[in-house]
Short mmCIF file of C-alpha atoms in Angstrom, two decimals:
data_model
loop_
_atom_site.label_atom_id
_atom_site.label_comp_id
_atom_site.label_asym_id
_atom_site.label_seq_id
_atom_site.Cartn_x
_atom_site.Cartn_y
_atom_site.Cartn_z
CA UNK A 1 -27.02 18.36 -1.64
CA UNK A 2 -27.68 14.92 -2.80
CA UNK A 3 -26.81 11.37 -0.69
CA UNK A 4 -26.47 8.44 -2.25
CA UNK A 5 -25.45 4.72 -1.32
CA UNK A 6 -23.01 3.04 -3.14
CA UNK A 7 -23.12 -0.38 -3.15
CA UNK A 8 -19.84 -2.93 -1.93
CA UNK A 9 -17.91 -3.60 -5.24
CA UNK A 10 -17.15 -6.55 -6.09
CA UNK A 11 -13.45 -8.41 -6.87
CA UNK A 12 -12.63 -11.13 -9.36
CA UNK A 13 -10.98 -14.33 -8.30
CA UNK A 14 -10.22 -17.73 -10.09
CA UNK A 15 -12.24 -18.59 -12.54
CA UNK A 16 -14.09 -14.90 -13.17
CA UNK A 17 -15.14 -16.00 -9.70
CA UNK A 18 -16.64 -12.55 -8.07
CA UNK A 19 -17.25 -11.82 -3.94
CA UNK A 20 -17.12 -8.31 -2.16
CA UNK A 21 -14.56 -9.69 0.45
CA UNK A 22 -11.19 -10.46 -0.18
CA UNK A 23 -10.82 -13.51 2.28
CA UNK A 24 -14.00 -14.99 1.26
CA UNK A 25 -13.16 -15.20 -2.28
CA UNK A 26 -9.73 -16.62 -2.00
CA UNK A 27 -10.99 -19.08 0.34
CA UNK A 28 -13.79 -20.51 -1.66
CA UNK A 29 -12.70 -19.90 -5.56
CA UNK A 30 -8.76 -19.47 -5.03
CA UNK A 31 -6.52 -16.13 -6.16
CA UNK A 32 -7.31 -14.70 -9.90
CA UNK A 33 -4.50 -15.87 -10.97
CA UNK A 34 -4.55 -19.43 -9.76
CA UNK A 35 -3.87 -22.55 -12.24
CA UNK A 36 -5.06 -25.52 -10.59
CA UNK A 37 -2.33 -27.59 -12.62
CA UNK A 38 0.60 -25.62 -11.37
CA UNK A 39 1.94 -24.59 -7.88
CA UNK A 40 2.87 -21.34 -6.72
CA UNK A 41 6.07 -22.21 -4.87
CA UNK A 42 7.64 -19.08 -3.04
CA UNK A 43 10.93 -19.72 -1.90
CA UNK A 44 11.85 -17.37 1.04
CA UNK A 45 15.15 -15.80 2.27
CA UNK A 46 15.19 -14.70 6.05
CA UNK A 47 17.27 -12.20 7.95
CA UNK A 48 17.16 -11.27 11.24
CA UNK A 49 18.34 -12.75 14.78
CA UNK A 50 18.88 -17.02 15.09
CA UNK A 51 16.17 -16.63 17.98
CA UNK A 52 13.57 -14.51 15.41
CA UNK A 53 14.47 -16.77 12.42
CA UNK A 54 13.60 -19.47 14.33
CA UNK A 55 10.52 -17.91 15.97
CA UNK A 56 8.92 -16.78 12.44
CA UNK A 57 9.49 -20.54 10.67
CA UNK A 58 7.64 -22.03 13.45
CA UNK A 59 4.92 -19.59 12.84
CA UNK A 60 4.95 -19.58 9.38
CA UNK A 61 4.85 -23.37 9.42
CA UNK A 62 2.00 -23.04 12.06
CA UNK A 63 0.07 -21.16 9.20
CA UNK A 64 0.42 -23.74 6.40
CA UNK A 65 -2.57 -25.31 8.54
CA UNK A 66 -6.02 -23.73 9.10
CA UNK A 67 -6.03 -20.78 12.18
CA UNK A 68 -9.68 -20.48 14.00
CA UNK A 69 -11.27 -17.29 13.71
CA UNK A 70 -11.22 -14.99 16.66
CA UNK A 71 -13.97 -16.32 19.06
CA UNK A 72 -16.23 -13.37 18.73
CA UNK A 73 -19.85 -12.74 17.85
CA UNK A 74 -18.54 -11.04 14.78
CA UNK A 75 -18.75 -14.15 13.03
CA UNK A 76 -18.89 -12.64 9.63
CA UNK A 77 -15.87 -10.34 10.32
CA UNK A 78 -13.25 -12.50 12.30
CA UNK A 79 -12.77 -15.18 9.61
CA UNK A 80 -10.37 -18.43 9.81
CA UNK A 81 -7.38 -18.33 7.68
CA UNK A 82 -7.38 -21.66 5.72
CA UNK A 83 -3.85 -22.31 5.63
CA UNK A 84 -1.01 -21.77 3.14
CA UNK A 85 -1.12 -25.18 1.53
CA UNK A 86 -0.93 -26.35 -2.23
CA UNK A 87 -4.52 -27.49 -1.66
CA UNK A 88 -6.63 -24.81 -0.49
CA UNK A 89 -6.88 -20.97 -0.36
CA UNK A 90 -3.80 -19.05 -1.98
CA UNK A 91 -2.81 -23.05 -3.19
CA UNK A 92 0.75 -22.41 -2.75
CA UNK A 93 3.69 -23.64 -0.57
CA UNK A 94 6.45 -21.87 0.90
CA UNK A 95 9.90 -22.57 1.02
CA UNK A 96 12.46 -22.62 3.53
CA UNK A 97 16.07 -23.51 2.85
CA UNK A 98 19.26 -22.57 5.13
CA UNK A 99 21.63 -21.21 2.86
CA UNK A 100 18.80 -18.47 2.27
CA UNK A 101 18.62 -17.53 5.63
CA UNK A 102 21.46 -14.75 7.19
CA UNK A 103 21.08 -14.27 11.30
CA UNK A 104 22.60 -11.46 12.50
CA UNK A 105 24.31 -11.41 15.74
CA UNK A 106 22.68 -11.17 19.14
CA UNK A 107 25.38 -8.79 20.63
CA UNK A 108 25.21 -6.22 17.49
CA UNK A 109 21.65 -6.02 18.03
CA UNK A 110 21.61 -5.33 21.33
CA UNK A 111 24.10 -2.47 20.46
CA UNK A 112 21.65 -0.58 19.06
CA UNK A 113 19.77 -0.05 22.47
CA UNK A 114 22.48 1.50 23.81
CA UNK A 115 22.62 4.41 20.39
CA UNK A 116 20.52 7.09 20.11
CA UNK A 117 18.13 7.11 17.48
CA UNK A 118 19.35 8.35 14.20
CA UNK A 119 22.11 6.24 14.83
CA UNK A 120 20.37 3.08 15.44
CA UNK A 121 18.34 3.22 12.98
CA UNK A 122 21.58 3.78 10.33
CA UNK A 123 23.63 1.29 12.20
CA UNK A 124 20.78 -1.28 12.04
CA UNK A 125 20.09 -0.72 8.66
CA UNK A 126 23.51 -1.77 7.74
CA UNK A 127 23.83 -4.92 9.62
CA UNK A 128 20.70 -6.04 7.57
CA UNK A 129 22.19 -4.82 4.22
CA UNK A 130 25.27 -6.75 4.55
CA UNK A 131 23.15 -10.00 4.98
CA UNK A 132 21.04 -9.04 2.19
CA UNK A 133 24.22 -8.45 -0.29
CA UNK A 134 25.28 -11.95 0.51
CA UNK A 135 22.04 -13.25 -0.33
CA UNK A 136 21.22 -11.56 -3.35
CA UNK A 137 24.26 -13.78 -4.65
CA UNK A 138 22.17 -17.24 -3.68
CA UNK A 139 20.03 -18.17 -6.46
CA UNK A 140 16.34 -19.12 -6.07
CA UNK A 141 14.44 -16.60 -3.77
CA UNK A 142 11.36 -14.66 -4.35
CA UNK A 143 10.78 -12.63 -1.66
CA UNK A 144 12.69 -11.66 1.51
CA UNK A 145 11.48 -11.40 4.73
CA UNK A 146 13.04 -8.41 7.08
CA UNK A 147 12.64 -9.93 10.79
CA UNK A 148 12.80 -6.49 12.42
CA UNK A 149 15.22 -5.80 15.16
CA UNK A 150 12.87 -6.07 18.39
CA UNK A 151 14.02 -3.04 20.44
CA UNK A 152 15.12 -0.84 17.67
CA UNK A 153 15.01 2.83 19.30
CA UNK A 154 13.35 4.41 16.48
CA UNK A 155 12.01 7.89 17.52
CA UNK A 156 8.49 8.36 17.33
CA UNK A 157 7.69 10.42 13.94
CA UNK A 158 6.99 13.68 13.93
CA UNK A 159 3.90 15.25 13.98
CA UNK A 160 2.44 15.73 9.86
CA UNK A 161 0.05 18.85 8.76
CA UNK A 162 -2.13 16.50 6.67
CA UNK A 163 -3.79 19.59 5.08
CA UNK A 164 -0.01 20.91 4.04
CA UNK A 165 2.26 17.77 4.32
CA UNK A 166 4.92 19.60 2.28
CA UNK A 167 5.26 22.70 4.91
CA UNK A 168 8.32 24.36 5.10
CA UNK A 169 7.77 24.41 9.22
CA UNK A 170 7.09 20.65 9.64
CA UNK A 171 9.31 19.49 12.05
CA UNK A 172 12.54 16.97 10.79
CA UNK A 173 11.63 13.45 10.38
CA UNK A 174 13.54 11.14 12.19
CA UNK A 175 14.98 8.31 10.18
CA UNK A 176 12.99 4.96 9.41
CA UNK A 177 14.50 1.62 9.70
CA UNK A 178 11.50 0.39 6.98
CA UNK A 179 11.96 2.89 4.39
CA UNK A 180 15.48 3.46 4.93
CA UNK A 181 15.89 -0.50 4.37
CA UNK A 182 13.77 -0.68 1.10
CA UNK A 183 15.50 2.45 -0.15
CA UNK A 184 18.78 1.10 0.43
CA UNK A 185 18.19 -2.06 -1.08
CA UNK A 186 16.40 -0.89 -4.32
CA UNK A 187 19.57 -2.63 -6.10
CA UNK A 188 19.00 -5.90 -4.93
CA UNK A 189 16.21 -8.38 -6.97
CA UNK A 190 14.24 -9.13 -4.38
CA UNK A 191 11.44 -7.82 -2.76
CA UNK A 192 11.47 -7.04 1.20
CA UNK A 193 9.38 -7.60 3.62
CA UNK A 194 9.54 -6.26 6.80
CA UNK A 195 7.79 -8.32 9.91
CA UNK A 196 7.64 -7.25 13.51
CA UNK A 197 8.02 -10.05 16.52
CA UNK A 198 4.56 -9.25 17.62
CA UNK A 199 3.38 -10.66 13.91
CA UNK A 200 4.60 -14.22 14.61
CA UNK A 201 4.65 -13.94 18.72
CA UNK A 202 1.86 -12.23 20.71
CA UNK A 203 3.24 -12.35 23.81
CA UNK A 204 6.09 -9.99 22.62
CA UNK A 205 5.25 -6.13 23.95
CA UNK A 206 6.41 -3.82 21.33
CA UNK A 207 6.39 -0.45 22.56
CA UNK A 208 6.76 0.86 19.20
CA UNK A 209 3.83 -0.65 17.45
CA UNK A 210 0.37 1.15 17.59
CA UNK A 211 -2.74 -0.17 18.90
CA UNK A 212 -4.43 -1.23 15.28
CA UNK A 213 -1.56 -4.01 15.21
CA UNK A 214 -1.53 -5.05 18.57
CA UNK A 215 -5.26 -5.90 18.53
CA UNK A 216 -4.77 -8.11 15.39
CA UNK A 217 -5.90 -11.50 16.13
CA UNK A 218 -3.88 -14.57 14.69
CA UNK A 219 -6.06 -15.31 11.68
CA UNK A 220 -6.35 -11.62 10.51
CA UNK A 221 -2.23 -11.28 11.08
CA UNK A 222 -1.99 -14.68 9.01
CA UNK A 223 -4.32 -13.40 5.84
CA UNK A 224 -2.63 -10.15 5.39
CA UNK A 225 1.17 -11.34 5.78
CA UNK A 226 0.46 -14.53 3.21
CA UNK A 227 -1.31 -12.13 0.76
CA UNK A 228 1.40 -9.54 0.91
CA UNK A 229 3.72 -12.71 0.26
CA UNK A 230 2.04 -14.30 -2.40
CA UNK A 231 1.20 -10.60 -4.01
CA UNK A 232 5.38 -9.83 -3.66
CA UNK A 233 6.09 -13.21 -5.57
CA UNK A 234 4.47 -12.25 -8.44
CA UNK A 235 0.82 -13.17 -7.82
CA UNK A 236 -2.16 -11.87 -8.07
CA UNK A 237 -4.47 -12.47 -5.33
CA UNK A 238 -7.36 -10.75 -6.83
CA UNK A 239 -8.45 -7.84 -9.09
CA UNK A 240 -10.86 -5.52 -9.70
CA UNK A 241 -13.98 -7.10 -12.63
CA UNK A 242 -13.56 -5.22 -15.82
CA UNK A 243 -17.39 -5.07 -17.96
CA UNK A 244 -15.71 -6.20 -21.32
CA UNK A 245 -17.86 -3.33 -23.04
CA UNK A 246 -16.07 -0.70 -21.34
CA UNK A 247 -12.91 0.97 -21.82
CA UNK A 248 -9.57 -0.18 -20.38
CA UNK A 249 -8.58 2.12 -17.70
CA UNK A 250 -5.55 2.90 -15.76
CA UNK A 251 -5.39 5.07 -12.67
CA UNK A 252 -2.44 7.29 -11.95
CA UNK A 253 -2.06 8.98 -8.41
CA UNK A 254 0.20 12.20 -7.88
CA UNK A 255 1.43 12.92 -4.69
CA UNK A 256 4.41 14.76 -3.71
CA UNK A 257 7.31 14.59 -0.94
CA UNK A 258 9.51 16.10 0.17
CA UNK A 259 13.74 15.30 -0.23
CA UNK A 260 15.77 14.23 2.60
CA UNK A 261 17.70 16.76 3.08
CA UNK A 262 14.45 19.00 3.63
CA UNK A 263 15.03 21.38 0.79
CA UNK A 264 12.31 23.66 -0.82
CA UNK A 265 11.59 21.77 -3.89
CA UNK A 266 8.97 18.94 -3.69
CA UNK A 267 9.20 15.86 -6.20
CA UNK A 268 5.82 14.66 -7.75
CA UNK A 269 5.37 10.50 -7.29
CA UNK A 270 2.80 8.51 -9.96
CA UNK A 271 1.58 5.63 -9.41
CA UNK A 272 0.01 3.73 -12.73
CA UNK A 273 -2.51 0.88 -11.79
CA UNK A 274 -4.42 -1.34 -14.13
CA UNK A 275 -7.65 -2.76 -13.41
CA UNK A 276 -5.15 -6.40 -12.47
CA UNK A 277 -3.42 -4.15 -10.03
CA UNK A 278 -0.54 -4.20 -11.38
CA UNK A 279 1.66 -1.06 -10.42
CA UNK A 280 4.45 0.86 -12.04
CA UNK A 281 6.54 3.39 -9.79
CA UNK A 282 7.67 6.61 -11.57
CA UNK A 283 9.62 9.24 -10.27
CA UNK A 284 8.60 12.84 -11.30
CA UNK A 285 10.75 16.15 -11.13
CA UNK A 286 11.21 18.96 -9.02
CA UNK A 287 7.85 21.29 -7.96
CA UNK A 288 7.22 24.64 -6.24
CA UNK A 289 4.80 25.15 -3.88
CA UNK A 290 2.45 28.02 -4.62
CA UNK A 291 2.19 31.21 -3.03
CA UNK A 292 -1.54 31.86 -4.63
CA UNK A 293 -2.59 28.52 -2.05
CA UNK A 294 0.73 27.00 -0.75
CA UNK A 295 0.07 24.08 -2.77
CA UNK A 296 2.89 22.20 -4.58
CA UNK A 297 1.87 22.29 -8.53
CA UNK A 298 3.82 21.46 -11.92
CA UNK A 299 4.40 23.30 -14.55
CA UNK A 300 2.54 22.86 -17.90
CA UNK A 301 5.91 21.20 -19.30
CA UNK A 302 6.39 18.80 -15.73
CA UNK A 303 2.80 17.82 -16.12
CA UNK A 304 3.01 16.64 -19.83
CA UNK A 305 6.62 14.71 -19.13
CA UNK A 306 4.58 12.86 -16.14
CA UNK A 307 1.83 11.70 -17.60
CA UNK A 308 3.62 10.94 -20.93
CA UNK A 309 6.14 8.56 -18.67
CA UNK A 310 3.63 7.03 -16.97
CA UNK A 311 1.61 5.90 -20.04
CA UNK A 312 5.45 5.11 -21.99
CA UNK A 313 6.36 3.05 -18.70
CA UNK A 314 2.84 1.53 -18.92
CA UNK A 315 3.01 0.16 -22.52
CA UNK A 316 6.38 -0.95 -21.77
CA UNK A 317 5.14 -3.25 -18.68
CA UNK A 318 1.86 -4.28 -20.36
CA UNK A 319 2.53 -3.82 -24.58
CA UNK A 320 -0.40 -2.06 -24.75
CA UNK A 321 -2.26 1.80 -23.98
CA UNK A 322 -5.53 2.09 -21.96
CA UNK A 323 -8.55 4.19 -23.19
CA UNK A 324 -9.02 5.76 -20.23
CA UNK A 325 -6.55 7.26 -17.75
CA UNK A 326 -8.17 8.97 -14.53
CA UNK A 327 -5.81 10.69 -12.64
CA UNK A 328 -5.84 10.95 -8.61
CA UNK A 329 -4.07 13.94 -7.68
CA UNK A 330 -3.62 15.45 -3.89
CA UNK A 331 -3.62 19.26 -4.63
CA UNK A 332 -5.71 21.35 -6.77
CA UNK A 333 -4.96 21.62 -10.82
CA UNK A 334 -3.89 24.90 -12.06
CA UNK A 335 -4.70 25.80 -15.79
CA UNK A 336 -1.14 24.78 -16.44
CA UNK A 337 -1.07 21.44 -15.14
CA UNK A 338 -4.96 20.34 -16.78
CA UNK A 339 -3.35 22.18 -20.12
CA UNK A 340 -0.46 19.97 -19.84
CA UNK A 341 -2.22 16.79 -18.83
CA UNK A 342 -3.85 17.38 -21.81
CA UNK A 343 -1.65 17.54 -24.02
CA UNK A 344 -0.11 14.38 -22.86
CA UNK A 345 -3.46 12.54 -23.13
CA UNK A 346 -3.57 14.36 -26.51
CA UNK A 347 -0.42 12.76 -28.03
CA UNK A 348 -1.31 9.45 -26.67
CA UNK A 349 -4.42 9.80 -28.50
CA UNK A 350 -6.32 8.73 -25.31
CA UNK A 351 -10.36 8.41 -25.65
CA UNK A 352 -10.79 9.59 -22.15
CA UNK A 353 -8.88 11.57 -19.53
CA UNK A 354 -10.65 12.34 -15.98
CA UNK A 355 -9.28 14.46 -13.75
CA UNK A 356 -9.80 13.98 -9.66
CA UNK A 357 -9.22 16.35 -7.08
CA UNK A 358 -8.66 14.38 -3.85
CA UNK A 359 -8.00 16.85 -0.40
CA UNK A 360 -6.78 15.45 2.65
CA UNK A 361 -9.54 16.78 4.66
CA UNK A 362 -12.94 17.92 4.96
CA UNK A 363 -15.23 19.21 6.83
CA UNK A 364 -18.14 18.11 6.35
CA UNK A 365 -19.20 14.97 8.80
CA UNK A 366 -21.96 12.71 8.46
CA UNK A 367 -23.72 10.94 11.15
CA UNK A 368 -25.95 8.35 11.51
CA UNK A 369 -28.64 6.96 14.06
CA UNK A 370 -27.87 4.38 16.22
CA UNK A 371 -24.27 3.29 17.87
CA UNK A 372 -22.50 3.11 14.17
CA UNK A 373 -21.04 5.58 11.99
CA UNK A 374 -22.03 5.86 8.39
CA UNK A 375 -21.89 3.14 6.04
CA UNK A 376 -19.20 2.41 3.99
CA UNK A 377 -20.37 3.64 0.35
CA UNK A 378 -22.31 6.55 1.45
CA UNK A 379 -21.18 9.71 -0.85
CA UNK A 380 -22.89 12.90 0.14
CA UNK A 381 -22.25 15.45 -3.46
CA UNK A 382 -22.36 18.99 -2.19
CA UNK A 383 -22.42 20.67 -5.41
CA UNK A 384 -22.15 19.04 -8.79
CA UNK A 385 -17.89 19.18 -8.34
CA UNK A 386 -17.67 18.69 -4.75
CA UNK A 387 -18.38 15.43 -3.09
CA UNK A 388 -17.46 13.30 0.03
CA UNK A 389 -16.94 9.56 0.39
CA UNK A 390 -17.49 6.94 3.45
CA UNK A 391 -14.60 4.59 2.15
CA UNK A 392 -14.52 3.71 6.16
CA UNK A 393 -17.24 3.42 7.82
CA UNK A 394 -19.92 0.34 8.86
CA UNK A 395 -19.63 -2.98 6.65
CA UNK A 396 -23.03 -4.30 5.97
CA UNK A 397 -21.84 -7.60 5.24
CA UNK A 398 -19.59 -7.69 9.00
CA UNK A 399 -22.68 -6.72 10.75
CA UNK A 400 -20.06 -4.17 12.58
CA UNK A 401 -17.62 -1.50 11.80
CA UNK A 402 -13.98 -2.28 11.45
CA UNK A 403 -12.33 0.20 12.76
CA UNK A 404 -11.03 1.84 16.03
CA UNK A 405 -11.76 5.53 15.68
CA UNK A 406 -14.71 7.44 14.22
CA UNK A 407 -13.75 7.45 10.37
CA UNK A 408 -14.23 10.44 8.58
CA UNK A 409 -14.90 10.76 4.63
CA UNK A 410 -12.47 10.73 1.66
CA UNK A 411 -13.34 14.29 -0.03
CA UNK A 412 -13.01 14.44 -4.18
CA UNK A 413 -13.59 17.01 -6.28
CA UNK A 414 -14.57 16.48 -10.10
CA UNK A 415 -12.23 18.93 -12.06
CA UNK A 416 -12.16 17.15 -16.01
CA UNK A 417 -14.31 14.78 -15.91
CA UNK A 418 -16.70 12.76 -18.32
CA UNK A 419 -18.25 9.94 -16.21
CA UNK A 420 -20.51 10.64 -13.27
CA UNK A 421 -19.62 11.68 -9.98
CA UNK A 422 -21.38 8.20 -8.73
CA UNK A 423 -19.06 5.99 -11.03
CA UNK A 424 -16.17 7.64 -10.15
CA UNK A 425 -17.02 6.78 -6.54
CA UNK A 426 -17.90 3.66 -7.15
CA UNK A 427 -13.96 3.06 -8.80
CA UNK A 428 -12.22 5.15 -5.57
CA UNK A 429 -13.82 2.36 -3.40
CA UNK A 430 -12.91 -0.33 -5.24
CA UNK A 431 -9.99 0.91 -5.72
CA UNK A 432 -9.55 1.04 -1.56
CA UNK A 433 -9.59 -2.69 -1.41
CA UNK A 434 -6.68 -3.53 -4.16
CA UNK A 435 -4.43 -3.15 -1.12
CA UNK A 436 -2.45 -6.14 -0.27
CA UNK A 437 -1.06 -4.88 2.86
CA UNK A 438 -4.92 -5.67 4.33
CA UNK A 439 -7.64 -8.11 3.33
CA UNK A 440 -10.56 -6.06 5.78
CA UNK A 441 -12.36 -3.33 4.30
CA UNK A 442 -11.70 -1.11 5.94
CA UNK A 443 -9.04 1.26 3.87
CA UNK A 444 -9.49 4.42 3.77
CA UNK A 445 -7.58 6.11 0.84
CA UNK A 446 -7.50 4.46 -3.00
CA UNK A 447 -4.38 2.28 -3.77
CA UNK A 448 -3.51 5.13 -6.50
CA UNK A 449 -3.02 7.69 -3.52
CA UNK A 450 -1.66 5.44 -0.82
CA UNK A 451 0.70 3.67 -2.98
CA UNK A 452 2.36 7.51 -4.41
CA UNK A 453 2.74 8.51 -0.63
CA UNK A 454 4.04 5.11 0.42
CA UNK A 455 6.53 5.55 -2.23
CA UNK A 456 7.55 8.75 -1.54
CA UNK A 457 8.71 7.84 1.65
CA UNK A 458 11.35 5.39 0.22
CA UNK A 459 12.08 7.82 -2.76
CA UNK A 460 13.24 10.83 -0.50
CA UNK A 461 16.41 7.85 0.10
CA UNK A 462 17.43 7.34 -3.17
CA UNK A 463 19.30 9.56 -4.98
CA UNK A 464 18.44 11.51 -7.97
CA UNK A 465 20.63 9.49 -10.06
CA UNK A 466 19.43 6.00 -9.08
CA UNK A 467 16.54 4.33 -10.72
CA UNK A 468 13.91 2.97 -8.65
CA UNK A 469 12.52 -0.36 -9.13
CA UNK A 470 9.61 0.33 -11.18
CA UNK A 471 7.10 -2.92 -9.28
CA UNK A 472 5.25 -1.19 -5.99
CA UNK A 473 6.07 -4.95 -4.52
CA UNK A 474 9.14 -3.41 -3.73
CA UNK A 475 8.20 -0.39 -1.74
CA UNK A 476 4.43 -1.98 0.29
#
């Protein structure tokens, strides 16, 4: 056994501008892809009820001014959101007008308490997309926000294996107004995004949202909406630094899901990210799970068509191939699937193709002197393929650790591989921070793997016929 510490990666802001935390470096250098001689001006549709319309343009026009920190000792971990002005931090506006705004009736709202779940949810989900197909005929929008019904009787989910998420005995899911919303509106040109009342008003109870969210302060709730926001119009809040002697690398995550209607076959989901972050969705085909380890797998043929469609759908978004492709995957690789990844990385002529291993659990714990759990970068490599992560854990640089519960470690196993086991660490935590969902560090799970399960969710809506939208701002 061998431990090592990993130290916090850094990101790249404006200017080539680096800093380990995201808030820090927009506050002080700006998003990467800031031009100090032009604005980012997001114009923003609403829908929801008059009363939560109203409610979330008071607090987003609250937020276009600076929002003290959470008065805590944790100085260096509750930070103060500088505002969403032209003239500091993201330095960009946003834009209200009324004929981009759609309420939705009190009364037919309130219906939806009186349903039972499933139907709810369905019945809710239309209201919303009837707004939405009246606003996607209004010109200038960028994003749309989803003010969420605030007593929406969504069931509580059902219980996941994590080990076997595609089990045949896992109980039905119950319908989601979030996915089922994004699925539904795939055909629209706008990104959604979907805010609860607690976001903009904390003394609203919502018995639905867990206790991570609820103990959000202001600032922190502020930072991660905005970033989302600007992130969904097009920006790019910040990347990961690319050493201009290395090679240009993408990272692909496979992950797989299950259809709606529950049926035995299990479609794969990759997720192609470039060092900007920039993401491409692709769909993959049918899979059977294995009786050898009751694992879904491809075939030899499936695994070639995926990886050649991710690198086709990459040139097509960025005119040009990587070098290097390293591919996240969450069950083992059969001879098949490595022969046909191959062969993929073969006819793209790829220098470099690394294969990753990533289980949902292991067993191995670490733990650690004192009051705190590890630190965040500690790997522990049990033998030379098999290695665990702290991608949660203690921050140095907070002085604390971020999160609620005790964190356990992300587990990846080396299975083609030419760099070492300590790079490709290194890249899976940097890789945990291109999340613009959250600006802490305290993700657990790289962007590549998150993203392909995120996306499934929304996939197992859409028909096999329909194309999805191929940006991930239209399924975080």
């Amino acid at each position: 056994m061998r431990l090592t510490y990993l130290p916090e990666p850094d990101l790249e802001f404006f200017g080539g501008a680096r800093h380990l935390d995201p808030r820090h470096g927009i506050t002080d250098y700006g998003p990467a892809d800031a031009d100090q001689q032009h604005i980012r001006t997001i114009r923003v549709g609403v829908v929801g009820s008059e009363a939560n319309i109203d409610g979330l343009r008071r607090w987003l026009d609250r937020c276009r001014q600076p929002l003290a920190a959470k008065d805590s000792r944790l100085t260096r971990f509750y930070l103060p959101f500088p505002g969403f002005d032209t003239t500091t931090g993201f330095r960009s506006t946003l834009v209200f007008d009324s004929r981009l705004e759609r309420p939705i009736r009190e009364r037919s709202l309130r219906r939806l308490t009186e349903q039972p779940p499933e139907v709810a949810t369905r019945d809710a989900v239309d209201l919303y997309l009837d707004e939405l197909t009246t606003l996607d005929e209004e010109p200038g929008c960028d994003v749309v926000l989803i003010a969420r019904p605030d007593h929406l009787p969504e069931r509580a989910a059902a219980p996941v294996d994590e080990r076997r998420p595609w089990r045949k005995t896992q109980p039905t899911r119950p319908q989601d107004f979030r996915a089922l919303l994004k699925a539904e509106a795939m055909r629209f040109s706008r990104p959604l995004q979907v805010i609860r009342r607690g976001t903009w008003d904390a003394t609203f109870k919502d018995p639905d949202a867990d206790g991570e969210r609820r103990q959000q302060d202001e600032a922190t709730r502020a930072w991660n909406l905005h970033t989302a926001l600007y992130y969904k119009a097009g920006g790019v809040p910040w990347r990961l630094p690319r050493d201009p002697s290395a090679l240009t690398s993408c990272y692909v995550g496979v992950s797989f899901y299950r259809t709606n209607d529950r049926a035995t076959l299990h479609t794969s989901v990759a997720q192609v990210f470039n060092q900007r972050g920039d993401g491409v969705i692709i769909r993959g085909g049918p899979v059977q799970v294995s009786k050898d380890d009751r694992q879904p797998h491809l075939t030899a043929e499936d695994a070639q068509r995926l990886l050649s469609d991710s690198l086709k759908r990459y040139k097509a978004e960025h005119h040009t191939q990587p070098a290097r492709v390293v591919l996240h995957k969450t069950s083992s690789y059969t001879r098949a699937e490595i022969d046909g990844f191959d062969a993929a990385a073969d006819a793209a002529d790829l220098a470099v193709l690394e294969l990753l291993w990533l289980p949902s659990a292991e067993p191995i714990r670490l733990f650690r002197f004192g009051d705190h759990p590890p630190l965040r970068g500690t790997m522990l490599s049990v033998t030379a393929g098999r290695h665990l992560l702290y991608t949660r854990g203690s921050v140095p640089s907070y002085g604390t650790y971020p999160g609620t519960y005790i964190p356990g470690p992300l587990p990846f196993r080396t299975v083609e591989t030419e760099s070492s086991p300590e790079a490709l660490a290194s890249e899976l935590l940097a890789l945990t921070k291109m999340n613009w969902n959250q600006t802490q560090l305290d993700g657990k799970r790289p962007i590549t793997l998150r993203t392909a399960e995120q996306v499934g969710e929304i996939l197992r809506h859409i028909p096999e016929d329909v194309r999805p939208q191929p940006r991930y701002a239209y399924y975080m």
